[in-house]
Amino acid sequence: VSVCRGMGGMAVPTGVGAPPMLDGIGAASWILGVWTGTGKATWPHRGGEEFQYAEEATFVPVVGRPAITYSQRTWRVGDHATMHNENGFLRLGSMAGGPGRAQMVVSQVTGLHYLCEGEVGEFGLEVQSVQICQSSNAEGPPVNMIKRRFFPRGDGTLCYTVDYSTGTDVELVRCLEATLLPLANMSVMLDPSSGVPMA
C-alpha cells in the first residue's frame, strides 16, 4: 500500500485497502481537508487595485467516485465582512479522461461558471478553462480564460494561484494567490462518528 502525505503530513493510503471514498483520488489526496489562511487579490480591470482577504477552503472526497467536492468562502481581513463564495468539484482519473488527468468545475456566486481541464500529481494540480459561462448580469468584466494551480509545500501548507484574462485582454494575469494552513485533520473527516458530513 502506498501513501501520500495529506493534511499536516498525515499518511493517507492510496493503494490496495484504501477506504472506498479515496479510490481513484491517488496523488490528489494531499488536497483533502479544511484549510484556512490569507491571500492577495489584484484586479487589473480596476487599475491594478490590490487587497488582502482571508478564506476557508474545504475539499471532501465523494464516496465511490474519483472526485472531490470543493467549497470556498472569503472575507475581509479586519471586519470579517463576506466577500466571495464558490463551490464545485474536482473530477480525477477516469472521470477526467485517464490517469493523471483532472477537471475542475466551479460555480461562483458572482454568476461566473466554468470548467477547467489539466493534470494532477504529487507536484500539485494545474488546470485551464475549456468552457466559461457568465449570467447576463454577472458581476465583473467578461472572462476569457482562467488558469488555476494548487500545490502542497514541504511545510504542510497548501498554496494556490488564479490567473484570469478579462475584457479585451488576451494574456493571463495573476489575480489571486494564497497560502493556507490545515484546519481540520483528514482522520476526523473520515471518521463517521465525528459528525463531519461527507459528500
Backbone as ProteinMPNN parsed JSONL, in Angstrom:
{"seq_chain_A": "VSVCRGMGGMAVPTGVGAPPMLDGIGAASWILGVWTGTGKATWPHRGGEEFQYAEEATFVPVVGRPAITYSQRTWRVGDHATMHNENGFLRLGSMAGGPGRAQMVVSQVTGLHYLCEGEVGEFGLEVQSVQICQSSNAEGPPVNMIKRRFFPRGDGTLCYTVDYSTGTDVELVRCLEATLLPLANMSVMLDPSSGVPMA", "coords_chain_A": {"N_chain_A": [[0.848, -1.192, 0.0], [0.696, 2.142, -0.931], [1.442, 5.471, 0.229], [0.33, 8.851, 0.564], [1.301, 12.045, 1.548], [-0.933, 13.897, 3.279], [-3.146, 16.092, 4.876], [-1.43, 18.132, 7.074], [0.766, 16.449, 6.938], [-0.192, 13.926, 7.432], [-0.393, 10.436, 6.859], [-2.036, 9.198, 4.14], [-3.665, 6.42, 2.845], [-3.255, 5.187, -0.469], [-3.362, 3.022, -2.096], [-3.951, -0.503, -2.481], [-6.529, -1.544, -0.355], [-7.257, 0.93, 0.517], [-9.615, 3.309, 1.908], [-12.932, 3.156, 0.536], [-13.924, 5.699, -0.305], [-11.67, 7.038, -1.085], [-10.729, 5.831, -3.314], [-9.214, 6.064, -6.466], [-8.518, 8.729, -6.154], [-5.886, 9.039, -5.414], [-2.843, 10.583, -6.072], [-3.843, 13.086, -5.527], [-4.661, 13.273, -2.936], [-3.398, 14.887, -1.13], [-4.668, 17.31, -1.065], [-7.001, 17.085, 0.345], [-9.251, 17.966, 2.972], [-9.813, 20.631, 5.401], [-8.941, 23.959, 4.98], [-7.361, 27.019, 5.926], [-6.52, 30.505, 5.679], [-4.698, 33.353, 4.387], [-4.866, 35.594, 1.576], [-3.865, 37.364, -1.447], [-5.374, 39.654, -3.6], [-5.473, 40.921, -6.913], [-6.728, 43.23, -9.126], [-6.712, 43.813, -12.369], [-8.602, 45.084, -14.056], [-9.511, 47.053, -12.469], [-7.65, 49.031, -12.357], [-5.373, 47.835, -11.32], [-5.847, 47.453, -8.625], [-5.185, 46.306, -5.335], [-5.778, 43.999, -2.644], [-6.033, 42.431, 0.598], [-7.277, 39.267, 1.725], [-9.114, 36.905, 3.746], [-9.656, 33.377, 4.044], [-11.541, 30.269, 3.863], [-11.206, 27.012, 2.782], [-12.578, 23.986, 1.601], [-12.14, 20.565, 0.966], [-13.588, 17.64, 0.145], [-13.765, 14.134, -0.093], [-15.692, 12.366, -2.561], [-17.924, 9.796, -2.01], [-17.295, 6.657, -3.383], [-16.592, 7.578, -5.914], [-14.058, 8.894, -8.134], [-13.598, 11.682, -7.209], [-13.789, 15.0, -5.802], [-15.472, 17.148, -3.613], [-15.679, 20.703, -3.547], [-15.436, 23.732, -1.756], [-15.407, 27.217, -1.122], [-14.998, 30.094, 0.858], [-14.63, 33.557, 1.351], [-13.487, 36.415, 3.233], [-13.269, 39.826, 4.38], [-10.228, 40.957, 5.764], [-10.072, 41.9, 9.076], [-12.808, 43.193, 9.519], [-14.319, 40.988, 8.921], [-16.282, 40.879, 6.952], [-18.306, 39.305, 4.524], [-16.986, 38.3, 1.389], [-16.722, 36.636, -0.969], [-17.969, 33.648, -2.486], [-17.677, 30.299, -3.616], [-18.334, 27.165, -5.231], [-17.845, 23.692, -6.099], [-16.464, 20.925, -8.013], [-13.731, 18.629, -8.056], [-12.789, 16.541, -10.567], [-11.343, 13.48, -11.177], [-8.759, 11.3, -12.601], [-10.272, 8.536, -14.076], [-12.7, 9.869, -14.403], [-11.935, 12.195, -15.514], [-10.654, 11.726, -17.853], [-8.503, 9.966, -17.776], [-5.513, 8.44, -16.243], [-3.747, 10.669, -14.129], [-5.061, 12.88, -15.08], [-7.161, 15.784, -14.669], [-10.113, 17.605, -13.807], [-11.758, 20.661, -13.104], [-14.672, 21.906, -11.855], [-16.472, 24.786, -11.422], [-18.659, 26.969, -9.697], [-19.591, 30.23, -9.208], [-20.777, 32.693, -6.873], [-20.983, 35.107, -8.073], [-22.05, 34.772, -10.565], [-20.503, 33.64, -12.442], [-19.417, 30.74, -14.118], [-17.501, 27.822, -14.701], [-15.498, 25.361, -16.497], [-12.529, 23.666, -16.067], [-9.607, 22.0, -17.371], [-6.868, 19.73, -16.948], [-3.861, 18.633, -15.361], [-2.921, 16.433, -12.64], [-0.991, 15.569, -9.779], [1.614, 14.464, -7.509], [3.051, 16.766, -7.529], [1.219, 18.764, -7.598], [-1.806, 20.429, -8.706], [-2.895, 21.518, -11.816], [-4.861, 23.413, -13.911], [-6.738, 24.574, -16.787], [-9.145, 26.759, -18.234], [-11.741, 25.437, -20.29], [-14.334, 25.796, -20.9], [-16.489, 28.509, -20.376], [-19.043, 30.2, -18.683], [-21.143, 32.929, -18.22], [-23.64, 34.613, -16.407], [-26.25, 36.831, -17.595], [-26.258, 39.139, -16.081], [-23.907, 39.046, -14.632], [-21.421, 39.715, -12.116], [-18.609, 41.888, -12.515], [-16.108, 42.07, -15.217], [-16.315, 40.596, -18.595], [-15.047, 37.286, -18.747], [-12.351, 35.684, -20.269], [-10.463, 33.607, -20.138], [-9.21, 31.223, -17.743], [-6.832, 30.164, -15.419], [-5.812, 27.822, -13.054], [-3.943, 26.844, -10.198], [-3.005, 24.531, -7.733], [-0.881, 23.637, -5.07], [1.043, 21.555, -2.876], [3.214, 22.316, -0.099], [6.417, 21.704, 1.449], [6.307, 22.448, 4.118], [3.827, 21.807, 5.023], [1.781, 23.457, 4.23], [-0.803, 24.636, 1.964], [-0.809, 25.964, -1.209], [-2.087, 28.276, -3.643], [-2.762, 29.621, -6.938], [-4.469, 31.922, -9.086], [-5.095, 32.786, -12.349], [-6.339, 35.164, -14.645], [-7.822, 36.205, -17.754], [-9.406, 39.03, -18.983], [-12.116, 40.992, -20.416], [-10.931, 42.739, -23.192], [-8.407, 41.78, -23.062], [-5.86, 39.418, -23.863], [-3.852, 38.066, -22.664], [-3.003, 36.076, -19.835], [-3.316, 37.118, -16.457], [-2.003, 37.363, -13.178], [-4.291, 37.09, -10.632], [-5.169, 36.144, -8.138], [-3.603, 34.862, -5.195], [-2.638, 32.645, -2.628], [-1.799, 31.332, 0.629], [-2.458, 28.548, 2.553], [-3.308, 27.049, 5.71], [-3.62, 23.865, 7.399], [-6.772, 23.178, 8.789], [-8.652, 21.277, 9.618], [-8.162, 17.882, 10.407], [-7.677, 15.106, 8.225], [-8.214, 12.589, 9.333], [-10.26, 13.053, 11.075], [-12.28, 13.877, 9.346], [-12.745, 11.514, 7.966], [-13.862, 9.881, 9.808], [-16.805, 8.388, 10.677], [-18.143, 8.871, 13.069], [-17.535, 11.408, 13.739], [-19.23, 13.392, 13.008], [-18.791, 15.098, 10.94], [-19.891, 16.028, 7.776], [-19.852, 14.024, 4.789], [-19.359, 13.971, 1.26]], "CA_chain_A": [[0.0, 0.0, 0.0], [1.459, 3.378, -0.964], [0.82, 6.55, 0.982], [0.595, 10.211, 0.131], [1.196, 12.916, 2.705], [-2.05, 14.818, 3.13], [-3.279, 17.151, 5.85], [-0.453, 18.206, 8.133], [1.72, 15.355, 6.833], [-0.798, 12.656, 7.781], [-0.3, 9.446, 5.799], [-3.329, 8.771, 3.595], [-3.437, 5.297, 1.945], [-3.715, 5.43, -1.838], [-3.289, 1.8, -2.866], [-4.855, -1.573, -2.089], [-7.002, -1.441, 1.009], [-7.635, 2.3, 0.831], [-11.052, 3.474, 2.092], [-13.61, 3.292, -0.756], [-14.102, 7.077, -0.717], [-10.421, 7.558, -1.608], [-10.375, 5.123, -4.536], [-9.088, 6.876, -7.659], [-8.034, 10.068, -5.863], [-4.451, 8.865, -5.554], [-1.879, 11.638, -5.758], [-4.513, 14.332, -5.144], [-5.121, 13.206, -1.55], [-2.757, 15.961, -0.363], [-5.529, 18.494, -1.016], [-8.184, 16.812, 1.148], [-9.337, 18.562, 4.298], [-10.267, 22.01, 5.543], [-7.767, 24.823, 5.005], [-7.666, 28.426, 6.153], [-5.346, 31.364, 5.561], [-4.909, 34.661, 3.781], [-4.41, 35.714, 0.202], [-3.799, 38.699, -2.045], [-6.094, 39.794, -4.864], [-5.099, 42.048, -7.772], [-7.727, 43.344, -10.179], [-6.249, 44.686, -13.459], [-9.694, 45.886, -14.599], [-9.742, 48.168, -11.538], [-6.429, 49.805, -12.274], [-4.363, 47.148, -10.532], [-6.19, 47.506, -7.196], [-4.789, 45.138, -4.547], [-6.289, 43.922, -1.275], [-5.839, 41.169, 1.299], [-8.507, 38.599, 2.146], [-8.981, 35.652, 4.489], [-10.538, 32.38, 3.438], [-11.607, 28.866, 4.287], [-11.47, 26.132, 1.635], [-12.855, 22.617, 2.033], [-12.071, 19.538, -0.075], [-14.121, 16.421, 0.752], [-13.903, 13.071, -1.097], [-17.021, 11.87, -2.913], [-17.961, 8.36, -1.768], [-17.484, 5.777, -4.53], [-16.217, 8.194, -7.181], [-12.77, 9.598, -8.091], [-13.948, 13.1, -7.254], [-13.704, 15.738, -4.545], [-16.273, 18.367, -3.571], [-14.871, 21.867, -3.202], [-16.148, 24.958, -1.403], [-14.529, 28.288, -0.653], [-15.604, 31.352, 1.254], [-13.618, 34.541, 1.712], [-13.988, 37.57, 3.956], [-12.3, 40.905, 4.549], [-9.399, 40.925, 6.958], [-10.414, 43.002, 9.973], [-14.216, 43.22, 9.943], [-14.91, 39.682, 8.586], [-17.404, 41.011, 6.023], [-18.257, 38.313, 3.458], [-16.553, 38.826, 0.102], [-16.889, 35.775, -2.134], [-18.242, 32.222, -2.268], [-17.75, 29.452, -4.796], [-18.442, 25.735, -4.961], [-17.644, 22.885, -7.295], [-15.925, 19.573, -7.906], [-12.55, 18.157, -8.769], [-13.012, 15.227, -11.179], [-9.983, 12.971, -11.327], [-8.556, 9.984, -13.195], [-11.206, 8.049, -15.093], [-13.765, 10.846, -14.621], [-11.363, 13.359, -16.184], [-10.026, 11.338, -19.115], [-7.436, 8.981, -17.634], [-4.566, 8.647, -15.148], [-3.053, 11.94, -14.095], [-5.883, 13.962, -15.608], [-8.021, 16.441, -13.68], [-11.047, 18.642, -14.229], [-12.308, 21.45, -12.003], [-15.944, 22.529, -12.194], [-16.664, 25.825, -10.404], [-19.79, 27.884, -9.811], [-19.376, 31.349, -8.301], [-21.953, 33.482, -6.519], [-20.988, 36.282, -8.956], [-22.698, 34.456, -11.837], [-19.494, 33.038, -13.324], [-19.335, 29.282, -14.005], [-16.518, 27.376, -15.684], [-14.89, 24.037, -16.456], [-11.106, 23.658, -16.397], [-9.011, 20.681, -17.525], [-5.411, 19.746, -16.835], [-3.157, 17.488, -14.798], [-2.768, 16.372, -11.188], [0.022, 14.627, -9.31], [2.181, 14.873, -6.237], [3.562, 18.128, -7.721], [0.107, 19.685, -7.454], [-2.893, 20.36, -9.68], [-2.895, 22.685, -12.694], [-5.932, 23.292, -14.897], [-7.057, 25.783, -17.541], [-10.538, 26.735, -18.666], [-12.144, 24.989, -21.626], [-15.676, 26.341, -21.091], [-16.829, 29.563, -19.424], [-20.411, 30.696, -18.837], [-21.482, 34.016, -17.316], [-25.024, 35.057, -16.494], [-26.384, 38.116, -18.291], [-25.98, 40.23, -15.147], [-22.796, 38.627, -13.779], [-20.562, 40.778, -11.599], [-17.268, 41.94, -13.089], [-15.992, 42.11, -16.683], [-16.331, 39.284, -19.242], [-13.84, 36.493, -18.521], [-11.992, 34.934, -21.467], [-9.685, 32.408, -19.813], [-8.861, 31.072, -16.331], [-5.85, 29.124, -15.11], [-5.716, 27.645, -11.608], [-2.926, 25.905, -9.743], [-2.893, 24.227, -6.308], [0.301, 22.812, -4.847], [1.443, 21.406, -1.471], [4.586, 22.664, 0.206], [7.033, 20.838, 2.441], [5.99, 22.864, 5.485], [2.465, 21.403, 5.337], [0.797, 24.424, 3.751], [-1.363, 24.485, 0.623], [-0.764, 27.238, -1.923], [-2.77, 28.285, -4.945], [-2.77, 30.838, -7.743], [-5.531, 32.013, -10.086], [-4.799, 33.758, -13.402], [-7.504, 35.482, -15.472], [-7.794, 37.222, -18.806], [-10.748, 39.614, -18.995], [-12.377, 42.05, -21.384], [-10.238, 42.585, -24.469], [-7.067, 41.24, -22.811], [-5.665, 38.04, -24.311], [-2.845, 37.446, -21.82], [-3.391, 35.761, -18.464], [-2.717, 37.972, -15.438], [-2.182, 36.828, -11.824], [-5.331, 37.814, -9.905], [-5.268, 35.658, -6.762], [-2.622, 33.916, -4.699], [-2.84, 32.475, -1.192], [-1.175, 30.22, 1.346], [-3.439, 28.069, 3.524], [-2.872, 26.116, 6.739], [-4.643, 22.856, 7.698], [-7.67, 23.496, 9.896], [-9.256, 20.018, 10.07], [-7.375, 16.719, 10.025], [-8.433, 14.141, 7.427], [-8.655, 11.464, 10.147], [-11.554, 13.452, 11.627], [-13.25, 13.899, 8.261], [-13.037, 10.173, 7.528], [-14.46, 9.156, 10.928], [-18.251, 8.583, 10.64], [-18.642, 9.311, 14.356], [-17.099, 12.777, 14.007], [-20.305, 14.318, 12.704], [-18.432, 15.892, 9.777], [-20.561, 15.457, 6.591], [-19.054, 13.628, 3.632], [-20.14, 14.09, 0.03]], "C_chain_A": [[0.88, 1.237, 0.0], [0.728, 4.446, -0.154], [1.194, 7.878, 0.354], [0.404, 11.11, 1.333], [0.12, 13.953, 2.465], [-2.021, 15.875, 4.207], [-2.227, 17.07, 6.926], [0.537, 17.068, 8.114], [1.143, 14.005, 7.198], [-0.726, 11.7, 6.605], [-1.692, 8.991, 5.394], [-3.093, 7.633, 2.623], [-4.003, 5.566, 0.569], [-3.713, 4.156, -2.671], [-4.314, 0.785, -2.412], [-5.244, -1.402, -0.63], [-7.368, -0.023, 1.41], [-9.142, 2.368, 1.053], [-11.727, 3.717, 0.76], [-13.715, 4.738, -1.229], [-12.828, 7.68, -1.295], [-10.008, 6.882, -2.911], [-10.329, 6.093, -5.718], [-8.562, 8.267, -7.409], [-6.514, 10.104, -5.895], [-3.626, 10.068, -5.14], [-2.532, 12.956, -5.353], [-4.945, 14.343, -3.687], [-4.481, 14.274, -0.675], [-3.646, 17.184, -0.206], [-6.723, 18.316, -0.082], [-8.109, 17.488, 2.519], [-9.92, 19.959, 4.27], [-9.039, 22.884, 5.767], [-8.199, 26.266, 5.252], [-6.388, 29.251, 6.076], [-5.708, 32.689, 4.933], [-4.338, 34.685, 2.37], [-4.377, 37.16, -0.245], [-4.514, 38.671, -3.384], [-5.605, 41.027, -5.594], [-6.074, 42.093, -8.934], [-7.26, 44.324, -11.252], [-7.346, 45.589, -14.003], [-10.095, 47.024, -13.671], [-8.449, 48.951, -11.313], [-5.342, 49.17, -11.432], [-4.606, 47.19, -9.039], [-5.798, 46.194, -6.502], [-5.438, 45.182, -3.17], [-6.034, 42.524, -0.714], [-7.201, 40.573, 1.666], [-8.151, 37.355, 2.956], [-9.949, 34.652, 3.887], [-10.513, 31.046, 4.163], [-11.982, 28.045, 3.059], [-11.596, 24.701, 2.132], [-12.856, 21.681, 0.837], [-12.44, 18.21, 0.555], [-14.279, 15.345, -0.321], [-15.348, 12.663, -1.315], [-17.007, 10.35, -2.785], [-18.2, 7.6, -3.07], [-17.111, 6.359, -5.87], [-14.841, 8.852, -7.053], [-12.991, 11.105, -8.229], [-13.9, 13.692, -5.851], [-14.63, 16.945, -4.638], [-15.413, 19.506, -3.04], [-15.774, 23.027, -2.827], [-15.156, 25.956, -0.843], [-15.369, 29.485, -0.247], [-14.493, 32.291, 1.694], [-14.276, 35.722, 2.416], [-12.868, 38.59, 4.119], [-11.518, 40.718, 5.836], [-9.769, 42.136, 7.818], [-11.85, 42.93, 10.427], [-14.967, 41.942, 9.583], [-16.139, 39.787, 7.673], [-17.228, 40.028, 4.864], [-17.89, 38.965, 2.129], [-16.957, 37.94, -1.071], [-17.178, 34.34, -1.69], [-18.221, 31.508, -3.606], [-17.75, 27.992, -4.376], [-18.195, 24.966, -6.254], [-17.099, 21.519, -6.994], [-14.569, 19.489, -8.584], [-12.871, 16.759, -9.256], [-11.646, 14.694, -11.594], [-9.941, 11.632, -12.046], [-9.56, 9.653, -14.267], [-12.332, 9.035, -15.379], [-13.264, 12.043, -15.435], [-10.623, 13.012, -17.464], [-8.877, 10.366, -19.003], [-6.492, 9.308, -16.5], [-3.845, 9.988, -15.248], [-3.843, 13.126, -14.613], [-6.799, 14.516, -14.523], [-8.932, 17.452, -14.36], [-11.529, 19.372, -12.979], [-13.542, 22.177, -12.498], [-16.269, 23.516, -11.077], [-17.888, 26.672, -10.731], [-19.617, 28.981, -8.762], [-20.666, 32.113, -8.053], [-22.069, 34.722, -7.404], [-21.749, 36.055, -10.257], [-21.744, 33.892, -12.861], [-19.409, 31.54, -13.054], [-18.339, 28.797, -15.062], [-16.033, 25.954, -15.428], [-13.441, 24.174, -16.898], [-10.623, 22.221, -16.527], [-7.499, 20.801, -17.44], [-4.881, 18.483, -16.205], [-3.07, 17.594, -13.28], [-1.716, 15.329, -10.849], [0.549, 15.101, -7.97], [2.762, 16.283, -6.307], [2.485, 19.17, -7.464], [-0.951, 19.45, -8.516], [-2.88, 21.643, -10.493], [-3.911, 22.478, -13.798], [-6.172, 24.641, -15.572], [-8.449, 25.651, -18.143], [-10.699, 26.234, -20.1], [-13.557, 25.453, -21.942], [-15.943, 27.362, -19.993], [-18.238, 30.054, -19.726], [-20.641, 31.791, -17.793], [-22.94, 34.412, -17.511], [-25.082, 36.457, -17.098], [-26.08, 39.306, -17.393], [-24.871, 39.851, -14.168], [-21.965, 39.823, -13.325], [-19.197, 40.724, -12.29], [-17.288, 41.929, -14.607], [-16.109, 40.709, -17.272], [-14.991, 38.577, -19.038], [-13.579, 35.63, -19.742], [-11.301, 33.615, -21.166], [-9.315, 32.42, -18.332], [-7.848, 29.945, -16.206], [-5.697, 29.047, -13.6], [-4.654, 26.6, -11.285], [-2.988, 25.78, -8.227], [-1.639, 23.381, -6.126], [0.655, 22.754, -3.358], [2.891, 21.818, -1.288], [5.097, 21.787, 1.351], [6.726, 21.202, 3.875], [4.558, 22.546, 5.877], [1.394, 22.376, 4.889], [0.331, 24.065, 2.34], [-1.374, 25.863, -0.029], [-1.584, 27.138, -3.206], [-2.593, 29.64, -5.624], [-3.934, 30.759, -8.726], [-5.166, 33.119, -11.06], [-6.041, 33.923, -14.286], [-7.06, 36.3, -16.68], [-9.229, 37.713, -18.965], [-10.868, 40.675, -20.07], [-11.708, 41.771, -22.721], [-8.826, 42.033, -24.306], [-6.981, 39.789, -23.271], [-4.637, 37.316, -23.437], [-3.392, 37.203, -20.415], [-2.612, 36.64, -17.49], [-3.001, 37.373, -14.066], [-3.17, 37.698, -11.052], [-5.413, 37.42, -8.434], [-4.096, 34.764, -6.435], [-2.752, 33.851, -3.183], [-2.047, 31.288, -0.67], [-2.104, 29.829, 2.491], [-2.823, 27.048, 4.473], [-3.972, 25.094, 7.0], [-5.445, 23.231, 8.927], [-8.294, 22.242, 10.488], [-8.442, 18.859, 9.544], [-8.241, 15.732, 9.266], [-8.923, 12.973, 8.253], [-9.995, 11.76, 10.798], [-12.616, 13.396, 10.55], [-13.658, 12.504, 7.825], [-13.696, 9.324, 8.602], [-15.958, 9.411, 10.955], [-18.814, 9.124, 11.951], [-18.303, 10.763, 14.647], [-18.207, 13.789, 13.786], [-20.0, 15.222, 11.53], [-19.073, 15.276, 8.54], [-19.59, 15.121, 5.499], [-19.938, 13.645, 2.401], [-20.677, 12.739, -0.408]], "O_chain_A": [[1.743, 1.363, 0.868], [-0.468, 4.324, 0.112], [2.229, 8.011, -0.298], [-0.569, 10.95, 2.07], [0.235, 14.787, 1.567], [-0.984, 16.498, 4.435], [-2.127, 16.06, 7.623], [1.105, 16.734, 9.154], [1.882, 13.024, 7.273], [-0.971, 12.103, 5.468], [-2.44, 8.458, 6.214], [-2.38, 7.833, 1.639], [-5.1, 6.109, 0.439], [-4.036, 4.209, -3.858], [-5.417, 1.149, -2.005], [-4.396, -1.147, 0.225], [-7.757, 0.201, 2.556], [-9.884, 1.582, 0.464], [-11.167, 4.416, -0.085], [-13.609, 4.996, -2.428], [-12.887, 8.731, -1.934], [-9.045, 7.306, -3.549], [-11.274, 6.847, -5.949], [-8.183, 8.947, -8.363], [-5.921, 11.082, -6.35], [-3.699, 10.52, -3.997], [-1.842, 13.859, -4.88], [-5.539, 15.322, -3.235], [-4.974, 14.542, 0.421], [-3.416, 18.009, 0.679], [-7.391, 19.295, 0.252], [-7.047, 17.566, 3.136], [-10.449, 20.412, 3.255], [-8.204, 22.596, 6.624], [-9.279, 26.678, 4.83], [-5.301, 28.753, 6.371], [-6.867, 33.103, 4.939], [-3.45, 33.905, 2.022], [-4.801, 38.063, 0.477], [-4.29, 37.779, -4.202], [-5.349, 42.06, -4.976], [-6.232, 41.105, -9.651], [-7.392, 45.535, -11.077], [-7.077, 46.731, -14.375], [-10.919, 47.864, -14.033], [-8.194, 49.463, -10.222], [-4.485, 49.866, -10.889], [-3.677, 46.987, -8.257], [-6.052, 45.109, -7.024], [-5.629, 46.254, -2.595], [-5.845, 41.564, -1.461], [-8.163, 41.308, 1.89], [-7.043, 36.827, 2.863], [-10.952, 35.037, 3.286], [-9.615, 30.742, 4.947], [-12.961, 28.349, 2.378], [-10.821, 24.255, 2.978], [-13.49, 21.96, -0.18], [-11.707, 17.697, 1.4], [-14.873, 15.614, -1.366], [-16.138, 12.618, -0.372], [-16.164, 9.687, -3.389], [-19.175, 7.855, -3.777], [-17.295, 5.694, -6.89], [-14.489, 9.323, -5.972], [-12.62, 11.715, -9.232], [-13.963, 12.976, -4.852], [-14.588, 17.686, -5.62], [-14.537, 19.305, -2.199], [-16.771, 23.282, -3.503], [-14.189, 25.588, -0.177], [-16.331, 29.844, -0.926], [-13.53, 31.87, 2.334], [-15.461, 35.995, 2.226], [-11.685, 38.266, 4.012], [-12.081, 40.362, 6.871], [-9.775, 43.267, 7.332], [-12.112, 42.639, 11.594], [-16.148, 41.821, 9.91], [-16.953, 38.864, 7.634], [-16.144, 39.925, 4.29], [-18.4, 40.03, 1.781], [-17.481, 38.439, -2.067], [-16.693, 33.886, -0.654], [-18.69, 32.042, -4.612], [-17.24, 27.629, -3.317], [-18.317, 25.509, -7.352], [-17.237, 21.004, -5.884], [-14.299, 20.19, -9.56], [-13.192, 15.881, -8.455], [-10.886, 15.378, -12.28], [-10.938, 10.913, -12.104], [-9.7, 10.381, -15.249], [-12.87, 9.044, -16.486], [-14.06, 12.809, -15.977], [-10.03, 13.886, -18.097], [-8.315, 9.966, -20.022], [-6.643, 10.344, -15.853], [-3.392, 10.385, -16.322], [-3.355, 14.256, -14.59], [-7.167, 13.812, -13.583], [-8.564, 18.071, -15.359], [-11.687, 18.765, -11.92], [-13.475, 22.966, -13.441], [-16.337, 23.128, -9.911], [-18.12, 27.042, -11.882], [-19.51, 28.695, -7.569], [-21.54, 32.172, -8.917], [-23.138, 35.327, -7.479], [-22.064, 37.006, -10.972], [-22.116, 33.684, -14.016], [-19.337, 31.116, -11.9], [-18.332, 29.299, -16.187], [-16.136, 25.422, -14.323], [-13.154, 24.724, -17.961], [-11.156, 21.323, -15.875], [-6.919, 21.824, -17.806], [-5.379, 17.388, -16.47], [-3.136, 18.683, -12.71], [-1.57, 14.328, -11.551], [0.002, 16.024, -7.367], [2.948, 16.93, -5.276], [2.788, 20.321, -7.151], [-0.986, 18.394, -9.149], [-2.857, 22.737, -9.928], [-3.845, 21.497, -14.538], [-5.861, 25.697, -15.022], [-8.874, 24.557, -18.514], [-9.912, 26.558, -20.989], [-13.948, 25.504, -23.109], [-15.659, 27.113, -18.821], [-18.586, 30.294, -20.882], [-20.36, 31.591, -16.611], [-23.415, 34.532, -18.641], [-24.085, 37.178, -17.11], [-25.688, 40.367, -17.88], [-24.884, 40.279, -13.013], [-21.823, 40.81, -14.047], [-18.696, 39.646, -12.61], [-18.347, 41.796, -15.22], [-16.015, 39.726, -16.537], [-13.932, 39.196, -19.144], [-14.473, 34.923, -20.208], [-11.524, 32.619, -21.855], [-9.129, 33.482, -17.736], [-8.001, 28.892, -16.825], [-5.482, 30.061, -12.936], [-4.489, 25.611, -12.0], [-3.019, 26.783, -7.515], [-1.362, 22.501, -6.941], [0.582, 23.763, -2.657], [3.702, 21.687, -2.205], [4.32, 21.211, 2.112], [6.865, 20.366, 4.767], [4.104, 22.96, 6.944], [0.211, 22.146, 5.14], [0.979, 23.3, 1.627], [-1.895, 26.82, 0.545], [-1.749, 26.059, -3.774], [-2.317, 30.654, -4.982], [-4.336, 29.673, -9.145], [-4.95, 34.261, -10.654], [-6.706, 32.945, -14.628], [-6.048, 36.999, -16.631], [-10.157, 36.911, -19.071], [-9.87, 41.192, -20.572], [-11.891, 40.706, -23.31], [-8.121, 41.838, -25.296], [-7.923, 39.019, -23.088], [-4.559, 36.088, -23.465], [-4.144, 38.016, -19.877], [-1.417, 36.879, -17.665], [-4.118, 36.922, -13.809], [-2.931, 38.887, -10.84], [-5.693, 38.26, -7.579], [-3.638, 33.995, -7.28], [-2.952, 34.874, -2.527], [-1.678, 30.377, -1.412], [-2.492, 30.672, 3.3], [-1.936, 26.283, 4.095], [-5.149, 25.416, 6.841], [-4.887, 23.561, 9.973], [-8.454, 22.138, 11.704], [-8.067, 18.841, 8.372], [-9.406, 15.533, 9.611], [-9.958, 12.396, 7.922], [-10.782, 10.847, 11.051], [-13.727, 12.925, 10.794], [-14.782, 12.305, 7.363], [-14.053, 8.174, 8.35], [-16.372, 10.538, 11.228], [-19.861, 9.772, 11.946], [-18.721, 11.305, 15.671], [-18.15, 14.905, 14.301], [-20.841, 16.035, 11.145], [-18.83, 14.101, 8.262], [-18.61, 15.836, 5.289], [-21.133, 13.363, 2.487], [-21.36, 12.647, -1.429]]}, "name": "protein", "num_of_chains": 1, "seq": "VSVCRGMGGMAVPTGVGAPPMLDGIGAASWILGVWTGTGKATWPHRGGEEFQYAEEATFVPVVGRPAITYSQRTWRVGDHATMHNENGFLRLGSMAGGPGRAQMVVSQVTGLHYLCEGEVGEFGLEVQSVQICQSSNAEGPPVNMIKRRFFPRGDGTLCYTVDYSTGTDVELVRCLEATLLPLANMSVMLDPSSGVPMA"}
